[in-house]
Short mmCIF file of C-alpha atoms and ligand atoms in Angstrom, two decimals:
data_model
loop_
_atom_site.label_atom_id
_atom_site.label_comp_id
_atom_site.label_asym_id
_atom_site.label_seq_id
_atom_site.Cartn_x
_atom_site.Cartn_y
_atom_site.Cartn_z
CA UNK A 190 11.13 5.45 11.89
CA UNK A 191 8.02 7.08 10.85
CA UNK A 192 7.74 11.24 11.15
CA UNK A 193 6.72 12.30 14.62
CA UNK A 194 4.19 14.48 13.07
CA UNK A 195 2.21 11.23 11.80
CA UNK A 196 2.04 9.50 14.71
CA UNK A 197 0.86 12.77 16.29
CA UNK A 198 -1.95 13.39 13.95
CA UNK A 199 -2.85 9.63 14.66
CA UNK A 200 -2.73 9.89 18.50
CA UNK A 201 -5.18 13.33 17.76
CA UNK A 202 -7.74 11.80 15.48
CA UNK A 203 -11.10 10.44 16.66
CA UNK A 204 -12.57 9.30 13.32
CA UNK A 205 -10.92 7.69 10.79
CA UNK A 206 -11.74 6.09 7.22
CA UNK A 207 -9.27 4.12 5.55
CA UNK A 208 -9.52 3.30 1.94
CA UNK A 209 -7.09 -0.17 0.59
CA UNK A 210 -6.94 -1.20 -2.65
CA UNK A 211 -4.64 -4.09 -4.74
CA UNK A 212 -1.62 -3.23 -2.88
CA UNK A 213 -2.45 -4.15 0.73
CA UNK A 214 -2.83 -7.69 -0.62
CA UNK A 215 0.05 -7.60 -2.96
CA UNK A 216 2.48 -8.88 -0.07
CA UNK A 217 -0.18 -11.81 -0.07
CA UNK A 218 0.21 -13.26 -2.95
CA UNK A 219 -2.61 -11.64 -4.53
CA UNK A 220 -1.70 -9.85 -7.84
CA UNK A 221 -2.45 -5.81 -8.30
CA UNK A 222 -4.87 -4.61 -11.58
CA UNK A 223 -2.13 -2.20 -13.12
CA UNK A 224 1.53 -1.92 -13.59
CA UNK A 225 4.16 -4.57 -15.03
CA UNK A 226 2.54 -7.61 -12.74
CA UNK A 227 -0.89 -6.47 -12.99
CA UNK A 228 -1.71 -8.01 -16.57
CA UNK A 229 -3.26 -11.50 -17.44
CA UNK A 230 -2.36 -13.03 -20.74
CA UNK A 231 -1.77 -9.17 -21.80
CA UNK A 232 -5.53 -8.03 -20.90
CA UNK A 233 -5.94 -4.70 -19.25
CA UNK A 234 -8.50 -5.30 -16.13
CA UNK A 235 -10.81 -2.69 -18.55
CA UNK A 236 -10.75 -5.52 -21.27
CA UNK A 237 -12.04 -8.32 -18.38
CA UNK A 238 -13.86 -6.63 -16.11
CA UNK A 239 -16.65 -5.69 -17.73
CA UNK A 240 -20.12 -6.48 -18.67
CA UNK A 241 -18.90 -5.88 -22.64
CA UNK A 242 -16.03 -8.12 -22.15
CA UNK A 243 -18.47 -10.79 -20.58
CA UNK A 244 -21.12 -10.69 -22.70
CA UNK A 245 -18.66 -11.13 -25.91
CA UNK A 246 -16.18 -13.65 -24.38
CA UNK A 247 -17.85 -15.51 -20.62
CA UNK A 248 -15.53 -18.31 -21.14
CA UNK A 249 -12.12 -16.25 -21.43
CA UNK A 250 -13.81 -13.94 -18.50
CA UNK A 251 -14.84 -16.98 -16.32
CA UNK A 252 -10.96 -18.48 -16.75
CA UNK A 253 -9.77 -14.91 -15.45
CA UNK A 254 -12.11 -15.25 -12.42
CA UNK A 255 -11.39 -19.19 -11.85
CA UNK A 256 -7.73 -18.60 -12.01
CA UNK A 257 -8.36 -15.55 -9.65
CA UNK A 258 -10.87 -17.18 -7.19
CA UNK A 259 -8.26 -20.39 -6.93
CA UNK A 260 -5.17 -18.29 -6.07
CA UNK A 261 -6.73 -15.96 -3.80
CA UNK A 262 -8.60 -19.28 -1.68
CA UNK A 263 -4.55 -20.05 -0.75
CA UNK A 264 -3.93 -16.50 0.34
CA UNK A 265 -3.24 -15.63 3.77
CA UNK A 266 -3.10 -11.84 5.32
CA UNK A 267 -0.28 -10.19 5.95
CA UNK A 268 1.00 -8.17 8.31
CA UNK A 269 -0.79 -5.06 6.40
CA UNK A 270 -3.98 -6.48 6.81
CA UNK A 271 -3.34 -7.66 10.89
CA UNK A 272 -2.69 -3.81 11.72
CA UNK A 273 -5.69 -2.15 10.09
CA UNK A 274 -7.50 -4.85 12.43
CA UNK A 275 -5.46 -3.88 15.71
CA UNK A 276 -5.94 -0.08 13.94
CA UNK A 277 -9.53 -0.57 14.16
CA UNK A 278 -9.52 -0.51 17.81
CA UNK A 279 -8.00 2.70 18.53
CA UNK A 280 -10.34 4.97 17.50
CA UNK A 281 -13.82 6.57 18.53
CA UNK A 282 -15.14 5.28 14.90
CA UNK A 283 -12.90 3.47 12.33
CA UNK A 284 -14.57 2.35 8.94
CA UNK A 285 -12.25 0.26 6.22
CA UNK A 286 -13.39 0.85 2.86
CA UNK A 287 -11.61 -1.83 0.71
CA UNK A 288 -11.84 -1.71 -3.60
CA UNK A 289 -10.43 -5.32 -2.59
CA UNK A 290 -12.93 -8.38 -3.53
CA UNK A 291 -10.73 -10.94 -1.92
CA UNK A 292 -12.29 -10.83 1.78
CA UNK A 293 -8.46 -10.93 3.17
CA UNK A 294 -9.47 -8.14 5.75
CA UNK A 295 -12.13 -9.98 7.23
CA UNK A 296 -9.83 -12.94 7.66
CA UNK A 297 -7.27 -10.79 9.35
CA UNK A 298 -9.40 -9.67 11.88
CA UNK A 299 -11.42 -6.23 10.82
CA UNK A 300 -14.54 -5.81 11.67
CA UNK A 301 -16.29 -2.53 10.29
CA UNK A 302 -15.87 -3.26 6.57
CA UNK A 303 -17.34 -1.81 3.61
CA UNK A 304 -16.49 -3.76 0.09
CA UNK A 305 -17.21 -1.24 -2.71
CA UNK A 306 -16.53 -3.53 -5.41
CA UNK A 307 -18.15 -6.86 -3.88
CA UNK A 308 -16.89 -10.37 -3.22
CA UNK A 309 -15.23 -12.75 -5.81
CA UNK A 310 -16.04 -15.64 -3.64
CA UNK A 311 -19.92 -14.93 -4.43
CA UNK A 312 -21.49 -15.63 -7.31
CA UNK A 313 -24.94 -15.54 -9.30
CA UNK A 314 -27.16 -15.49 -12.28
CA UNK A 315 -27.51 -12.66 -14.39
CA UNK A 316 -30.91 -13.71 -15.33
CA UNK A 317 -32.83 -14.52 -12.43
CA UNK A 318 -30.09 -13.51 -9.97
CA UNK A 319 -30.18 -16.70 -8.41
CA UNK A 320 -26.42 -16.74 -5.76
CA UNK A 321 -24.20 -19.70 -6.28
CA UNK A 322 -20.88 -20.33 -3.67
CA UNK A 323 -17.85 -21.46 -5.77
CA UNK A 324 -18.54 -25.13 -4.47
CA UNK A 325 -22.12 -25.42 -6.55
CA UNK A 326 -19.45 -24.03 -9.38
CA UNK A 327 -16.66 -25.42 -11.85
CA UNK A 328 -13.95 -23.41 -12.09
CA UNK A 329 -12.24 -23.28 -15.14
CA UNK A 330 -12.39 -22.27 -19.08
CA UNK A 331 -16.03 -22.53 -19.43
CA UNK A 332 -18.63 -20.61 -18.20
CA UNK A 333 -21.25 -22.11 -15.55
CA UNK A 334 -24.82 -21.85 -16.59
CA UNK A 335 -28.04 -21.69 -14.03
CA UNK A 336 -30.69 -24.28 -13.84
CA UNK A 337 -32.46 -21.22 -16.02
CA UNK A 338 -30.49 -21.23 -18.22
CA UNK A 339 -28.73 -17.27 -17.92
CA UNK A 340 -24.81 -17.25 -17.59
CA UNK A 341 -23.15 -17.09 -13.63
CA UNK A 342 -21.10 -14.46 -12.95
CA UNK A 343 -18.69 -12.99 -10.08
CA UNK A 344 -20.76 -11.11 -7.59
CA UNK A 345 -18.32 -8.18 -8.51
CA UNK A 346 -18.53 -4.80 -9.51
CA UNK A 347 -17.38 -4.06 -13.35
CA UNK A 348 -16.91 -1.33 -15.32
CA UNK A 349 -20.14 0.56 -15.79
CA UNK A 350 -21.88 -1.13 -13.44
CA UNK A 351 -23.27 0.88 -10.07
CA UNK A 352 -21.13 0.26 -7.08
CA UNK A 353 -24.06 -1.30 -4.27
CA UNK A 354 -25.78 1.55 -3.02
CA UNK A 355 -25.83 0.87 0.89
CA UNK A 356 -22.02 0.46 0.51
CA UNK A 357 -21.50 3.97 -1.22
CA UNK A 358 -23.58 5.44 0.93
CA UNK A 359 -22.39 4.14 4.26
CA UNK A 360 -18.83 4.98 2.60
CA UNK A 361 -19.46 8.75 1.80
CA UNK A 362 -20.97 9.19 5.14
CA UNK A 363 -17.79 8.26 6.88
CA UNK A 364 -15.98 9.84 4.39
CA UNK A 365 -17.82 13.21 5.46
CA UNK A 366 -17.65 12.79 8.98
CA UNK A 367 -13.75 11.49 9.32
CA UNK A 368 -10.76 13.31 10.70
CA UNK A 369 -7.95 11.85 9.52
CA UNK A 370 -8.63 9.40 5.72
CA UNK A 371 -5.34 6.86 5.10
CA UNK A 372 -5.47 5.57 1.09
CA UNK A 373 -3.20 2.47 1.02
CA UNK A 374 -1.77 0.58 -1.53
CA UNK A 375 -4.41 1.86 -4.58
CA UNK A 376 -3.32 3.65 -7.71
CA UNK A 377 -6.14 6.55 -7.09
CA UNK A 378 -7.09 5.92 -10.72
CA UNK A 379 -10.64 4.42 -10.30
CA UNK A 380 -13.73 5.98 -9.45
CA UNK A 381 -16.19 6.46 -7.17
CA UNK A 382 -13.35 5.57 -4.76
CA UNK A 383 -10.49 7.73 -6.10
CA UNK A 384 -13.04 10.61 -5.17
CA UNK A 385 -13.24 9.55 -1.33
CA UNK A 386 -9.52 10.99 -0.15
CA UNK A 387 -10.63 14.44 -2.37
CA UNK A 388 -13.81 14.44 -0.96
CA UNK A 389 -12.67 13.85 2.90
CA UNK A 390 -9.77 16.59 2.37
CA UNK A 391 -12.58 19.13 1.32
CA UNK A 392 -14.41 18.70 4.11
CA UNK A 393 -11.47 19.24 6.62
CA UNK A 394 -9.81 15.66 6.82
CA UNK A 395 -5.96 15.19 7.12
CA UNK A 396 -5.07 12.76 4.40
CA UNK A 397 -2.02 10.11 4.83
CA UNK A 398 -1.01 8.17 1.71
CA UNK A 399 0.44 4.74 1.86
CA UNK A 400 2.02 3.38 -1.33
CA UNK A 401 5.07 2.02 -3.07
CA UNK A 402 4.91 4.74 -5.23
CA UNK A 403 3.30 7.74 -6.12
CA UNK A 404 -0.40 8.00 -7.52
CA UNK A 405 -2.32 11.11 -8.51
CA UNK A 406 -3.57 11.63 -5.04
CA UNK A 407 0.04 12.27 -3.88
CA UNK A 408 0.30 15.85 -4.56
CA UNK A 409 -3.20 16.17 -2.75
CA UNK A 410 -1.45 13.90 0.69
CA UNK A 411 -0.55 15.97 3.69
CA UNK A 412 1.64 12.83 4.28
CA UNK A 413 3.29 10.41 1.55
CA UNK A 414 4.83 7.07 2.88
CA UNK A 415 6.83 5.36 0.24
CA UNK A 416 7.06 1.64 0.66
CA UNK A 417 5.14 -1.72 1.20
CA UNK A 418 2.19 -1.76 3.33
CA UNK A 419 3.16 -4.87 5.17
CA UNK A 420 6.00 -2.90 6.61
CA UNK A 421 4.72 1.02 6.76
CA UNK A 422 1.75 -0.22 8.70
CA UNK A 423 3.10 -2.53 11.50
CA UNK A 424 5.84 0.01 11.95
CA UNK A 425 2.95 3.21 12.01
CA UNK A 426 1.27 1.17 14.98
CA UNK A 427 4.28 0.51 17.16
CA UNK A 428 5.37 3.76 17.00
CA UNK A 429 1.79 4.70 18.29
CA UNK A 430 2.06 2.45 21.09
CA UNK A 431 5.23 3.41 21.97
CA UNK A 432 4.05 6.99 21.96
C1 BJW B 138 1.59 -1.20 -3.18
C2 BJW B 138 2.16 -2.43 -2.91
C3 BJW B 138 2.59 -2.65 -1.58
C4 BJW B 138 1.60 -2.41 -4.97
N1 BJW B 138 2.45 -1.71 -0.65
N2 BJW B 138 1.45 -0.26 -2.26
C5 BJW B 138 -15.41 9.64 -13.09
C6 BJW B 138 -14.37 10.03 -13.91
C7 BJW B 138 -13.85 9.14 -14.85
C8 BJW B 138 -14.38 7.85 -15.00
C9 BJW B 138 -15.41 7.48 -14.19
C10 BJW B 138 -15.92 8.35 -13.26
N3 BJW B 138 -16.92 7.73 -12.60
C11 BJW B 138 -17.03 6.47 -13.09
C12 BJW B 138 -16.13 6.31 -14.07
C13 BJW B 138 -15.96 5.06 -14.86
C14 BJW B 138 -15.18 3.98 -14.15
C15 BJW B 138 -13.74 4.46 -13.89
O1 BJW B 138 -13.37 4.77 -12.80
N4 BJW B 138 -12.93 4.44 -14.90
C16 BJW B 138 -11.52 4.87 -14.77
C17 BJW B 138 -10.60 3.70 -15.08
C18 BJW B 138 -11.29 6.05 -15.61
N5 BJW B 138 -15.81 3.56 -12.91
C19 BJW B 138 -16.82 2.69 -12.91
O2 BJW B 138 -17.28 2.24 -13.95
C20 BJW B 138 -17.40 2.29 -11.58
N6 BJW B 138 -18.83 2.41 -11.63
C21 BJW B 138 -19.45 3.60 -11.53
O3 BJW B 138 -18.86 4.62 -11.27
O4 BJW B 138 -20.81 3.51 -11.73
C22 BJW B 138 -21.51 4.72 -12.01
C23 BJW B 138 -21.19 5.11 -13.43
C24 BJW B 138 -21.36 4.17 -14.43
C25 BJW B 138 -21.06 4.51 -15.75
C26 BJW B 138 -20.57 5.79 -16.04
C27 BJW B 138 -20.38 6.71 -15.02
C28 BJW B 138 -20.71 6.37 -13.70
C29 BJW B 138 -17.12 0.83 -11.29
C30 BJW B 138 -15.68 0.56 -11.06
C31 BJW B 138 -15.47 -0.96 -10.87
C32 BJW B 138 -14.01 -1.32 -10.76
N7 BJW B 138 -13.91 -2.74 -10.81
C33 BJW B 138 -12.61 -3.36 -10.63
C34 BJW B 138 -12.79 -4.88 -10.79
C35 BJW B 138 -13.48 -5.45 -9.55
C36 BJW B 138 -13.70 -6.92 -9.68
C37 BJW B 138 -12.42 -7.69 -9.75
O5 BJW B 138 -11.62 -7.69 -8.80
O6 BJW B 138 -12.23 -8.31 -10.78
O7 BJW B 138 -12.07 -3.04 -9.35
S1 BJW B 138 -11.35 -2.75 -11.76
C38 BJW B 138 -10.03 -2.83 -10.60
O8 BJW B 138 -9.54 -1.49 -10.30
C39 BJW B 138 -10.66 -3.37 -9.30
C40 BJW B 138 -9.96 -2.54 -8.25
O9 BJW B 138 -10.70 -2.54 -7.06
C41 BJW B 138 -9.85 -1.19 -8.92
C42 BJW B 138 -8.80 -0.29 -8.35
O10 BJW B 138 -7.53 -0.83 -8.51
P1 BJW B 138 -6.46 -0.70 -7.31
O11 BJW B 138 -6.93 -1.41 -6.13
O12 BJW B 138 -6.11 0.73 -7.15
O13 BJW B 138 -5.24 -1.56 -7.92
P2 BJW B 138 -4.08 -1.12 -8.92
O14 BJW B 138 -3.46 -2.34 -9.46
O15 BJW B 138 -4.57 -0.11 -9.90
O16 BJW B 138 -3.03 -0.35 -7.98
C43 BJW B 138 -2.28 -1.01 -6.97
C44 BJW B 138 -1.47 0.04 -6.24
O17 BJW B 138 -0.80 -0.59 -5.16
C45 BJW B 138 -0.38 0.68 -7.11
O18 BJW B 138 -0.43 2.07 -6.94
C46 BJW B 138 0.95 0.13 -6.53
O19 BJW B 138 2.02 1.07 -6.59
C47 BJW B 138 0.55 -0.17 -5.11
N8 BJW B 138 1.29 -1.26 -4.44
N9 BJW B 138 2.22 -3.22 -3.99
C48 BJW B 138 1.93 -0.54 -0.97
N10 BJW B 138 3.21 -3.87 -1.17
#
């Protein structure tokens, strides 16, 4: 049963900008960045995913990717994912900002999506920026190289690198304009995106958190909800049906 007071402030809001990260895909099959699952051969996602790490090691970076891309092609959504898409369609203006590079949302249904941190089922050259799909690709322990020559890489976003500006900006701007922001299943530790919930708060936003447990941005929530997002979520939208 989810407090009445939730459901009311969902009922009351027009605009609303939702913000996912690892955790809404965690019930998927699809492993999280941080925390006792979250490492890879004992590599912290700062050691992999970055242009340092690539430059110095592409092979052990491409097997992280490979292993990635492969595990996350026989992931389905779950019911997290299905009721941000049913979500999607109760309000005047809904926009899903996912940190997530697995494209699960879309799959499930949502629409209005903004990936901050790219796709991992894109790829290209990081000399002439030439885009390969996986299927041009071999996935495995040794890097791909283009017909030029340069190294292929995940069309991600790493460490250092600029998030894509359309993405940011169209993100910000709903950010600004929202009346109710829900972060789900992200530790809050990352930025630009662990700024969005602050930023959405300071400009007059109710803020509903949504996580197994809590992140910095908890003490900041108007609303915590402790648990898995494959069960918070389906449960938050029948109880605004029902209302
Ligand atoms: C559940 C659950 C269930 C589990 N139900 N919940 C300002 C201050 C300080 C530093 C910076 C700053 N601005 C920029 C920086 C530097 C840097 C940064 O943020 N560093 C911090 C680590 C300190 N940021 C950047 O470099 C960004 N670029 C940038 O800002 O450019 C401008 C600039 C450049 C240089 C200097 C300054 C400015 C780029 C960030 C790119 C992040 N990339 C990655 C990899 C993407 C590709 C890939 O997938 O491989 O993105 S890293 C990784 O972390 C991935 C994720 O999207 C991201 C966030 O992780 P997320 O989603 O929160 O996952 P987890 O695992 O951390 O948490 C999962 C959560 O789920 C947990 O809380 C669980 O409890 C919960 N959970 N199961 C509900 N069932």
């Amino acid at each position: 049963m989810i407090d009445t007071n939730i459901i009311k402030l969902l009922k009351n809001s027009r605009r609303v900008a939702v913000l996912t990260g690892a955790g809404i895909s965690a019930e998927s099959g699809v492993p999280t960045f941080r925390g006792a699952d979250g490492l890879w051969k004992n590599y912290r996602p700062e050691e992999l995913a970055s242009p340092i790490a690539f430059r110095n090691n592409p092979d052990m970076v491409w097997e992280w990717y490979s292993w990635r891309k492969n595990l996350i092609k026989n992931c389905a959504p779950n019911p997290g994912h299905y009721a941000l898409a049913k979500m999607e369609k109760l309000f005047e203006k809904f926009t899903l900002i996912t940190q997530n590079v697995d494209g699960i949302h879309r799959q499930a249904g949502s629409d209005n999506i903004l990936e901050l941190h790219g796709n991992i089922n894109r790829n290209f050259c990081c000399e002439c920026r030439k885009e390969y799909p996986d299927n041009d690709l071999v996935l495995g322990s040794k890097v791909n190289r283009c017909s030029c020559g340069g190294l292929i890489r995940p069309a991600v976003v790493w460490f250092g690198e600029n998030l894509p500006e359309e993405v940011l900006e169209k993100a910000f701007s709903a950010v600004v304009d929202c009346d109710l922001f829900i972060s789900i299943g992200t530790s809050s530790v990352v930025y630009p995106a662990a700024l969005m919930p602050l930023k959405a708060k300071e400009e007059g936003a109710a803020l509903i958190e949504i996580n197994m447990e809590p992140t910095p941005l908890t003490p900041e929530s108007d609303f915590f909800l402790k648990g898995a997002c494959g069960v918070i979520l389906p449960n938050l939208m029948e109880d605004v049906h029902n209302a």
